[in-house]
mmCIF file of C-alpha atoms in Angstrom:
data_model
loop_
_atom_site.group_PDB
_atom_site.id
_atom_site.type_symbol
_atom_site.label_atom_id
_atom_site.label_comp_id
_atom_site.label_asym_id
_atom_site.label_seq_id
_atom_site.Cartn_x
_atom_site.Cartn_y
_atom_site.Cartn_z
ATOM 1 C CA MET A 1 117.534 82.347 107.195
ATOM 2 C CA ILE A 2 121.003 82.890 105.726
ATOM 3 C CA ARG A 3 119.882 82.166 102.247
ATOM 4 C CA LYS A 4 117.245 84.874 102.480
ATOM 5 C CA PHE A 5 119.772 87.281 103.823
ATOM 6 C CA VAL A 6 122.128 86.476 100.881
ATOM 7 C CA GLY A 7 119.240 86.986 98.478
ATOM 8 C CA ALA A 8 118.377 90.358 100.071
ATOM 9 C CA VAL A 9 121.996 91.560 99.775
ATOM 10 C CA VAL A 10 122.260 90.485 96.133
ATOM 11 C CA ALA A 11 118.968 92.102 95.290
ATOM 12 C CA ALA A 12 120.141 95.313 96.927
ATOM 13 C CA LEU A 13 123.352 95.201 94.917
ATOM 14 C CA ALA A 14 121.291 94.642 91.798
ATOM 15 C CA LEU A 15 119.236 97.701 92.642
ATOM 16 C CA MET A 16 122.358 99.771 92.802
ATOM 17 C CA ALA A 17 123.684 98.271 89.580
ATOM 18 C CA GLY A 18 120.425 99.134 87.854
ATOM 19 C CA LEU A 19 120.656 102.768 89.028
ATOM 20 C CA TRP A 20 124.207 102.942 87.737
ATOM 21 C CA LEU A 21 123.174 101.548 84.398
ATOM 22 C CA MET A 22 120.554 104.290 84.107
ATOM 23 C CA ILE A 23 123.048 107.107 84.608
ATOM 24 C CA ALA A 24 126.108 105.434 82.996
ATOM 25 C CA PRO A 25 125.605 106.868 79.468
ATOM 26 C CA PHE A 26 125.554 110.360 80.875
ATOM 27 C CA ALA A 27 128.270 109.756 83.445
ATOM 28 C CA LEU A 28 130.672 108.115 80.950
ATOM 29 C CA GLY A 29 129.921 110.648 78.247
ATOM 30 C CA THR A 30 128.768 108.082 75.643
ATOM 31 C CA GLN A 31 125.505 110.093 75.273
ATOM 32 C CA PRO A 32 126.061 113.386 73.461
ATOM 33 C CA GLU A 33 124.478 116.395 75.068
ATOM 34 C CA ASN A 34 121.427 117.992 73.498
ATOM 35 C CA ALA A 35 120.989 115.032 71.141
ATOM 36 C CA ASP A 36 118.531 112.195 70.793
ATOM 37 C CA TRP A 37 119.280 109.143 72.802
ATOM 38 C CA THR A 38 121.547 106.731 70.993
ATOM 39 C CA ASN A 39 121.019 102.987 70.849
ATOM 40 C CA PRO A 40 123.452 102.248 73.703
ATOM 41 C CA THR A 41 121.816 104.882 75.860
ATOM 42 C CA THR A 42 118.336 103.531 75.291
ATOM 43 C CA SER A 43 119.425 99.959 75.862
ATOM 44 C CA GLU A 44 121.364 100.708 79.023
ATOM 45 C CA PHE A 45 118.751 103.010 80.494
ATOM 46 C CA PHE A 46 115.763 100.720 80.164
ATOM 47 C CA THR A 47 117.727 97.662 81.125
ATOM 48 C CA GLY A 48 118.927 99.517 84.179
ATOM 49 C CA LEU A 49 115.406 100.591 84.986
ATOM 50 C CA GLY A 50 114.154 97.010 84.855
ATOM 51 C CA VAL A 51 117.089 95.728 86.892
ATOM 52 C CA ALA A 52 116.448 98.420 89.522
ATOM 53 C CA ILE A 53 112.788 97.630 89.809
ATOM 54 C CA VAL A 54 113.347 93.868 89.994
ATOM 55 C CA GLY A 55 116.176 94.376 92.489
ATOM 56 C CA LEU A 56 113.970 96.571 94.686
ATOM 57 C CA ALA A 57 111.126 93.986 94.565
ATOM 58 C CA GLY A 58 113.481 91.202 95.363
ATOM 59 C CA ALA A 59 115.067 93.038 98.281
ATOM 60 C CA LEU A 60 111.639 93.888 99.728
ATOM 61 C CA ALA A 61 110.438 90.336 99.296
ATOM 62 C CA PHE A 62 113.469 88.837 100.985
ATOM 63 C CA ALA A 63 113.271 91.380 103.796
ATOM 64 C CA ALA A 64 109.599 90.542 104.318
ATOM 65 C CA ALA A 65 110.489 86.812 104.343
ATOM 66 C CA ILE A 66 113.199 87.421 106.939
ATOM 67 C CA HIS A 67 110.751 89.373 109.099
ATOM 68 C CA GLU A 68 108.160 86.643 108.788
ATOM 69 C CA GLU A 69 110.654 84.027 109.901
ATOM 70 C CA LEU A 70 111.797 86.151 112.867
ATOM 71 C CA VAL A 71 108.140 86.519 113.919
ATOM 72 C CA VAL A 72 107.604 82.762 113.658
ATOM 73 C CA ARG A 73 110.682 82.159 115.839
ATOM 74 C CA GLY A 74 109.423 84.636 118.352
ATOM 75 C CA LEU A 75 112.388 86.969 118.034
ATOM 76 C CA VAL A 76 110.304 89.840 116.794
ATOM 77 C CA ALA A 77 107.027 90.890 118.390
ATOM 78 C CA VAL A 78 104.295 92.072 116.114
ATOM 79 C CA ARG A 79 102.837 95.386 117.169
ATOM 80 C CA GLN A 80 99.194 95.258 117.894
ATOM 81 C CA LYS A 81 97.305 98.130 116.363
ATOM 82 C CA LYS A 82 95.710 100.220 119.000
ATOM 83 C CA VAL A 83 91.981 100.498 118.598
ATOM 84 C CA ALA A 84 91.025 104.070 119.335
ATOM 85 C CA GLU A 85 88.486 104.101 122.106
ATOM 86 C CA PRO A 86 85.934 106.815 121.749
ATOM 87 C CA GLU A 87 86.213 109.300 124.575
ATOM 88 C CA PRO A 88 83.099 109.361 126.730
ATOM 89 C CA GLU A 89 81.227 112.551 126.086
ATOM 90 C CA PRO A 90 80.690 114.669 129.194
ATOM 91 C CA VAL A 91 77.107 114.245 130.212
ATOM 92 C CA ALA A 92 75.465 117.495 131.135
ATOM 93 C CA PRO A 93 73.827 117.263 134.482
ATOM 94 C CA ALA A 94 70.091 117.227 134.208
ATOM 95 C CA PRO A 95 68.506 120.440 135.529
ATOM 96 C CA GLN A 96 65.870 118.444 137.425
ATOM 97 C CA SER A 97 68.493 116.594 139.432
ATOM 98 C CA SER A 98 70.140 119.835 140.571
ATOM 99 C CA SER A 99 66.822 121.293 141.741
ATOM 100 C CA ALA A 100 66.116 118.037 143.584
ATOM 101 C CA GLU A 101 69.432 118.272 145.373
ATOM 102 C CA LEU A 102 68.729 121.862 146.256
ATOM 103 C CA ALA A 103 65.307 120.882 147.640
ATOM 104 C CA THR A 104 66.996 118.138 149.711
ATOM 105 C CA LEU A 105 69.515 120.565 151.099
ATOM 106 C CA LEU A 106 66.909 123.166 151.971
ATOM 107 C CA ALA A 107 64.429 120.718 153.479
ATOM 108 C CA PRO A 108 65.822 120.907 157.103
ATOM 109 C CA LEU A 109 65.821 124.702 156.926
ATOM 110 C CA VAL A 110 62.243 124.790 155.722
ATOM 111 C CA GLU A 111 61.289 122.371 158.460
ATOM 112 C CA ALA A 112 62.951 124.516 161.102
ATOM 113 C CA LEU A 113 61.157 127.656 159.865
ATOM 114 C CA ARG A 114 57.900 125.823 159.875
ATOM 115 C CA GLU A 115 58.492 124.764 163.477
ATOM 116 C CA ASP A 116 59.258 128.401 164.395
ATOM 117 C CA LEU A 117 56.079 129.571 162.813
ATOM 118 C CA ASN A 118 54.012 126.958 164.543
ATOM 119 C CA ARG A 119 55.248 128.116 168.032
ATOM 120 C CA PRO A 120 54.221 131.823 168.123
ATOM 121 C CA GLY A 121 54.362 132.060 171.932
ATOM 122 C CA GLU A 122 58.098 131.548 172.228
ATOM 123 C CA HIS A 123 60.286 134.603 171.603
ATOM 124 C CA ARG A 124 63.863 134.562 170.480
ATOM 125 C CA GLN A 125 66.371 135.826 172.926
ATOM 126 C CA ASN A 126 68.024 138.704 171.144
ATOM 127 C CA GLY A 127 70.472 141.217 172.361
ATOM 128 C CA LYS A 128 73.171 138.820 173.484
ATOM 129 C CA PRO A 129 76.687 140.105 172.995
ATOM 130 C CA THR A 130 78.501 138.771 170.031
ATOM 131 C CA LEU A 131 81.367 136.380 170.397
ATOM 132 C CA VAL A 132 83.807 138.912 168.977
ATOM 133 C CA GLY A 133 82.819 141.472 171.602
ATOM 134 C CA VAL A 134 83.299 138.874 174.388
ATOM 135 C CA GLU A 135 86.710 138.063 173.113
ATOM 136 C CA GLU A 136 87.687 141.742 172.994
ATOM 137 C CA ASN A 137 86.497 142.363 176.546
ATOM 138 C CA ARG A 138 88.657 139.638 178.026
ATOM 139 C CA MET K 1 105.514 82.878 99.261
ATOM 140 C CA LYS K 2 107.577 86.012 99.856
ATOM 141 C CA ALA K 3 110.816 84.063 99.427
ATOM 142 C CA LYS K 4 109.501 82.714 96.128
ATOM 143 C CA VAL K 5 109.027 86.232 94.890
ATOM 144 C CA GLY K 6 112.647 86.932 95.894
ATOM 145 C CA VAL K 7 113.894 83.817 94.084
ATOM 146 C CA SER K 8 111.925 84.812 91.016
ATOM 147 C CA ALA K 9 113.616 88.230 91.179
ATOM 148 C CA LEU K 10 117.009 86.591 91.395
ATOM 149 C CA ILE K 11 116.247 84.519 88.301
ATOM 150 C CA LEU K 12 115.171 87.638 86.430
ATOM 151 C CA LEU K 13 118.314 89.449 87.519
ATOM 152 C CA PHE K 14 120.431 86.595 86.238
ATOM 153 C CA LEU K 15 118.715 86.794 82.896
ATOM 154 C CA ALA K 16 119.132 90.570 82.837
ATOM 155 C CA GLY K 17 122.843 90.097 83.446
ATOM 156 C CA LEU K 18 123.085 87.757 80.495
ATOM 157 C CA TRP K 19 121.175 90.227 78.366
ATOM 158 C CA LEU K 20 123.544 92.997 79.368
ATOM 159 C CA VAL K 21 126.523 90.950 78.265
ATOM 160 C CA ALA K 22 124.891 90.210 74.911
ATOM 161 C CA ALA K 23 123.342 93.642 74.355
ATOM 162 C CA PRO K 24 126.267 95.445 72.722
ATOM 163 C CA PHE K 25 126.436 92.769 70.049
ATOM 164 C CA ALA K 26 122.748 92.151 69.791
ATOM 165 C CA VAL K 27 121.760 95.817 69.523
ATOM 166 C CA GLY K 28 124.742 96.509 67.257
ATOM 167 C CA TYR K 29 126.543 99.383 68.965
ATOM 168 C CA GLN K 30 129.723 97.314 69.231
ATOM 169 C CA PRO K 31 131.270 96.898 65.776
ATOM 170 C CA ARG K 32 132.894 93.594 65.035
ATOM 171 C CA GLY K 33 136.678 93.563 65.190
ATOM 172 C CA ALA K 34 136.840 97.014 66.711
ATOM 173 C CA ALA K 35 138.140 97.938 70.124
ATOM 174 C CA TYR K 36 135.460 97.738 72.816
ATOM 175 C CA ALA K 37 133.557 101.013 73.251
ATOM 176 C CA ASP K 38 133.065 102.488 76.750
ATOM 177 C CA ALA K 39 129.400 101.419 76.715
ATOM 178 C CA THR K 40 130.374 97.890 75.771
ATOM 179 C CA VAL K 41 132.977 97.635 78.603
ATOM 180 C CA ASN K 42 130.416 98.988 81.076
ATOM 181 C CA ASP K 43 127.740 96.577 79.955
ATOM 182 C CA LEU K 44 130.079 93.607 80.068
ATOM 183 C CA TRP K 45 131.312 94.374 83.561
ATOM 184 C CA ILE K 46 127.912 95.188 85.040
ATOM 185 C CA GLY K 47 126.099 92.399 83.177
ATOM 186 C CA GLY K 48 128.770 89.815 83.997
ATOM 187 C CA GLY K 49 128.885 90.806 87.632
ATOM 188 C CA LEU K 50 125.105 90.813 87.915
ATOM 189 C CA ALA K 51 124.787 87.396 86.323
ATOM 190 C CA ALA K 52 127.561 85.935 88.453
ATOM 191 C CA VAL K 53 126.235 87.294 91.757
ATOM 192 C CA SER K 54 122.698 86.269 91.002
ATOM 193 C CA PHE K 55 123.863 82.806 90.121
ATOM 194 C CA VAL K 56 125.860 82.515 93.320
ATOM 195 C CA ALA K 57 122.813 83.702 95.331
ATOM 196 C CA LEU K 58 120.622 81.120 93.616
ATOM 197 C CA VAL K 59 123.133 78.362 94.340
ATOM 198 C CA VAL K 60 123.403 79.429 97.990
ATOM 199 C CA TYR K 61 119.629 79.466 98.294
ATOM 200 C CA ALA K 62 119.250 76.032 96.781
ATOM 201 C CA ALA K 63 122.037 74.566 98.836
ATOM 202 C CA ASP K 64 120.635 75.943 102.130
ATOM 203 C CA ALA K 65 117.160 74.702 101.228
ATOM 204 C CA LEU K 66 118.553 71.255 100.460
ATOM 205 C CA ARG K 67 120.487 71.268 103.745
ATOM 206 C CA GLU K 68 117.316 72.090 105.614
ATOM 207 C CA LEU K 69 115.427 69.294 103.794
ATOM 208 C CA ALA K 70 118.156 66.813 104.643
ATOM 209 C CA GLY K 71 118.036 67.877 108.271
ATOM 210 C CA ARG K 72 114.254 67.363 108.372
ATOM 211 C CA GLY K 73 114.606 63.937 106.819
ATOM 212 C CA LYS K 74 117.182 62.954 109.389
ATOM 213 C CA HIS K 75 114.882 63.925 112.227
ATOM 214 C CA VAL K 76 112.056 61.901 110.728
ATOM 215 C CA ALA K 77 114.343 58.869 110.355
ATOM 216 C CA ASP K 78 115.508 59.213 113.922
ATOM 217 C CA GLY K 79 112.000 59.409 115.214
#
Protein backbone atom coordinates (compact mmCIF):
# COMPACT_ATOMS: atom_id res chain seq x y z
CA MET A 1 0.00 0.00 0.00
CA ILE A 2 2.66 2.51 1.03
CA ARG A 3 4.77 1.76 -2.01
CA LYS A 4 1.87 2.57 -4.29
CA PHE A 5 1.28 5.79 -2.42
CA VAL A 6 4.96 6.76 -2.80
CA GLY A 7 4.74 5.95 -6.49
CA ALA A 8 1.63 8.09 -6.90
CA VAL A 9 3.27 11.04 -5.15
CA VAL A 10 6.44 10.79 -7.24
CA ALA A 11 4.44 10.48 -10.45
CA ALA A 12 2.44 13.57 -9.51
CA LEU A 13 5.68 15.46 -8.83
CA ALA A 14 6.95 14.33 -12.23
CA LEU A 15 3.78 15.66 -13.81
CA MET A 16 4.44 19.08 -12.32
CA ALA A 17 8.10 18.93 -13.35
CA GLY A 18 7.05 18.14 -16.90
CA LEU A 19 4.68 21.11 -16.98
CA TRP A 20 7.47 23.34 -15.69
CA LEU A 21 9.85 22.06 -18.37
CA MET A 22 7.29 22.99 -21.03
CA ILE A 23 7.04 26.59 -19.91
CA ALA A 24 10.61 27.04 -18.64
CA PRO A 25 12.12 28.45 -21.87
CA PHE A 26 9.49 31.17 -21.94
CA ALA A 27 9.52 31.78 -18.21
CA LEU A 28 13.32 31.99 -17.97
CA GLY A 29 13.60 34.06 -21.14
CA THR A 30 15.93 31.68 -22.98
CA GLN A 31 13.46 31.62 -25.89
CA PRO A 32 13.48 34.95 -27.81
CA GLU A 33 10.06 36.37 -28.53
CA ASN A 34 8.73 36.27 -32.09
CA ALA A 35 11.45 33.90 -33.19
CA ASP A 36 11.62 30.25 -34.16
CA TRP A 37 12.10 27.83 -31.34
CA THR A 38 15.72 27.27 -30.48
CA ASN A 39 17.26 23.88 -29.81
CA PRO A 40 17.05 24.20 -26.01
CA THR A 41 13.40 25.24 -26.27
CA THR A 42 12.47 22.32 -28.50
CA SER A 43 14.35 19.85 -26.37
CA GLU A 44 12.91 21.08 -23.09
CA PHE A 45 9.35 21.44 -24.38
CA PHE A 46 9.02 17.98 -25.84
CA THR A 47 10.89 16.33 -23.00
CA GLY A 48 8.58 18.11 -20.59
CA LEU A 49 5.55 17.01 -22.58
CA GLY A 50 6.65 13.39 -22.41
CA VAL A 51 7.45 13.63 -18.71
CA ALA A 52 4.05 15.19 -18.02
CA ILE A 53 2.17 12.50 -19.93
CA VAL A 54 4.10 9.66 -18.33
CA GLY A 55 3.73 11.25 -14.90
CA LEU A 56 -0.02 11.60 -15.37
CA ALA A 57 -0.34 7.99 -16.53
CA GLY A 58 1.74 6.79 -13.59
CA ALA A 59 -0.26 8.80 -11.06
CA LEU A 60 -3.54 7.49 -12.46
CA ALA A 61 -2.25 3.92 -12.50
CA PHE A 62 -1.04 4.07 -8.89
CA ALA A 63 -4.27 5.73 -7.77
CA ALA A 64 -6.28 2.98 -9.47
CA ALA A 65 -4.07 0.35 -7.82
CA ILE A 66 -4.62 1.95 -4.40
CA HIS A 67 -8.37 2.03 -5.00
CA GLU A 68 -8.33 -1.60 -6.05
CA GLU A 69 -6.48 -2.62 -2.90
CA LEU A 70 -8.87 -0.64 -0.72
CA VAL A 71 -11.80 -2.41 -2.36
CA VAL A 72 -10.16 -5.81 -1.77
CA ARG A 73 -9.66 -4.95 1.90
CA GLY A 74 -13.27 -3.89 2.18
CA LEU A 75 -12.45 -0.30 3.14
CA VAL A 76 -14.16 1.14 0.09
CA ALA A 77 -17.56 0.06 -1.15
CA VAL A 78 -18.05 -0.12 -4.87
CA ARG A 79 -21.14 1.70 -6.00
CA GLN A 80 -23.63 -0.43 -7.78
CA LYS A 81 -24.93 1.14 -10.92
CA LYS A 82 -28.65 1.65 -10.66
CA VAL A 83 -30.57 -0.04 -13.41
CA ALA A 84 -33.25 2.36 -14.51
CA GLU A 85 -36.58 0.64 -14.15
CA PRO A 86 -39.04 1.59 -16.84
CA GLU A 87 -41.99 3.43 -15.37
CA PRO A 88 -45.23 1.57 -15.84
CA GLU A 89 -47.32 3.30 -18.40
CA PRO A 90 -50.72 4.35 -17.14
CA VAL A 91 -53.24 1.97 -18.58
CA ALA A 92 -56.28 3.73 -19.91
CA PRO A 93 -59.43 2.16 -18.50
CA ALA A 94 -61.27 0.18 -21.07
CA PRO A 95 -64.56 1.81 -22.05
CA GLN A 96 -66.40 -1.51 -21.76
CA SER A 97 -65.46 -1.90 -18.13
CA SER A 98 -66.86 1.56 -17.24
CA SER A 99 -70.17 0.82 -18.94
CA ALA A 100 -70.32 -2.52 -17.15
CA GLU A 101 -69.78 -0.77 -13.82
CA LEU A 102 -72.48 1.72 -14.67
CA ALA A 103 -74.87 -1.11 -15.53
CA THR A 104 -74.07 -2.78 -12.23
CA LEU A 105 -74.76 0.43 -10.35
CA LEU A 106 -78.02 1.07 -12.13
CA ALA A 107 -79.29 -2.49 -11.90
CA PRO A 108 -81.10 -2.05 -8.51
CA LEU A 109 -82.74 1.14 -9.73
CA VAL A 110 -83.95 -0.55 -12.89
CA GLU A 111 -85.23 -3.45 -10.83
CA ALA A 112 -87.16 -1.10 -8.53
CA LEU A 113 -88.72 0.72 -11.47
CA ARG A 114 -89.73 -2.55 -12.98
CA GLU A 115 -91.40 -3.63 -9.74
CA ASP A 116 -93.27 -0.30 -9.62
CA LEU A 117 -94.50 -0.78 -13.14
CA ASN A 118 -95.62 -4.32 -12.44
CA ARG A 119 -97.87 -3.12 -9.55
CA PRO A 120 -100.20 -0.60 -11.20
CA GLY A 121 -102.88 -0.85 -8.44
CA GLU A 122 -100.77 0.71 -5.74
CA HIS A 123 -100.50 4.48 -5.64
CA ARG A 124 -97.78 6.53 -4.18
CA GLN A 125 -98.60 8.60 -1.19
CA ASN A 126 -97.79 12.07 -2.31
CA GLY A 127 -98.48 15.36 -0.60
CA LYS A 128 -96.62 14.64 2.62
CA PRO A 129 -94.89 17.68 4.11
CA THR A 130 -91.22 17.97 3.55
CA LEU A 131 -88.78 17.42 6.35
CA VAL A 132 -87.63 21.02 6.10
CA GLY A 133 -91.16 22.29 6.64
CA VAL A 134 -91.60 19.99 9.66
CA GLU A 135 -88.45 21.31 11.19
CA GLU A 136 -89.52 24.94 10.65
CA ASN A 137 -92.94 24.35 12.23
CA ARG A 138 -91.43 23.02 15.43
CA MET B 1 -1.52 -4.90 -13.44
CA LYS B 2 -2.21 -1.27 -12.63
CA ALA B 3 0.77 -1.13 -10.31
CA LYS B 4 2.93 -2.56 -13.09
CA VAL B 5 1.90 0.34 -15.32
CA GLY B 6 2.89 2.70 -12.52
CA VAL B 7 6.28 1.03 -12.09
CA SER B 8 6.83 1.24 -15.84
CA ALA B 9 6.04 4.94 -15.64
CA LEU B 10 8.58 5.36 -12.85
CA ILE B 11 11.26 3.64 -14.95
CA LEU B 12 10.46 5.91 -17.89
CA LEU B 13 10.63 8.96 -15.63
CA PHE B 14 14.02 7.85 -14.34
CA LEU B 15 15.28 7.53 -17.91
CA ALA B 16 13.78 10.93 -18.78
CA GLY B 17 15.66 12.45 -15.85
CA LEU B 18 18.91 10.99 -17.12
CA TRP B 19 18.15 12.35 -20.58
CA LEU B 20 17.51 15.81 -19.18
CA VAL B 21 20.89 15.79 -17.46
CA ALA B 22 22.61 14.77 -20.67
CA ALA B 23 20.52 16.87 -23.06
CA PRO B 24 22.45 20.17 -22.90
CA PHE B 25 25.64 18.39 -23.92
CA ALA B 26 24.01 15.92 -26.29
CA VAL B 27 21.96 18.48 -28.18
CA GLY B 28 24.83 20.96 -28.10
CA TYR B 29 23.35 24.09 -26.59
CA GLN B 30 25.89 24.06 -23.78
CA PRO B 31 29.33 24.98 -25.15
CA ARG B 32 32.27 23.18 -23.66
CA GLY B 33 34.27 25.15 -21.15
CA ALA B 34 31.73 27.95 -20.98
CA ALA B 35 29.65 28.93 -17.98
CA TYR B 36 26.41 27.00 -17.71
CA ALA B 37 23.54 28.66 -19.54
CA ASP B 38 20.19 29.14 -17.81
CA ALA B 39 18.63 26.32 -19.84
CA THR B 40 21.48 24.01 -18.84
CA VAL B 41 21.12 24.80 -15.14
CA ASN B 42 17.35 24.25 -15.37
CA ASP B 43 17.77 20.93 -17.16
CA LEU B 44 20.39 19.71 -14.71
CA TRP B 45 18.30 20.53 -11.65
CA ILE B 46 15.02 19.19 -13.01
CA GLY B 47 16.59 16.15 -14.63
CA GLY B 48 18.73 15.31 -11.64
CA GLY B 49 15.82 15.73 -9.24
CA LEU B 50 13.50 13.67 -11.44
CA ALA B 51 16.01 10.85 -11.77
CA ALA B 52 16.77 10.85 -8.06
CA VAL B 53 13.14 10.88 -6.93
CA SER B 54 12.15 8.21 -9.43
CA PHE B 55 15.04 6.04 -8.32
CA VAL B 56 14.08 6.43 -4.66
CA ALA B 57 10.47 5.54 -5.50
CA LEU B 58 11.59 2.42 -7.37
CA VAL B 59 13.79 1.39 -4.45
CA VAL B 60 10.95 1.94 -1.97
CA TYR B 61 8.60 -0.07 -4.17
CA ALA B 62 11.04 -2.96 -4.50
CA ALA B 63 11.85 -2.93 -0.78
CA ASP B 64 8.19 -3.00 0.22
CA ALA B 65 7.46 -5.77 -2.25
CA LEU B 66 10.36 -7.81 -0.87
CA ARG B 67 9.17 -7.21 2.68
CA GLU B 68 5.73 -8.48 1.75
CA LEU B 69 7.22 -11.54 0.08
CA ALA B 70 9.31 -12.26 3.16
CA GLY B 71 6.24 -11.96 5.35
CA ARG B 72 4.33 -14.43 3.21
CA GLY B 73 7.21 -16.87 3.31
CA LYS B 74 7.35 -16.66 7.08
CA HIS B 75 3.64 -17.45 7.35
CA VAL B 76 4.04 -20.45 5.08
CA ALA B 77 7.00 -21.71 7.13
CA ASP B 78 5.04 -21.27 10.37
CA GLY B 79 2.07 -23.16 9.01
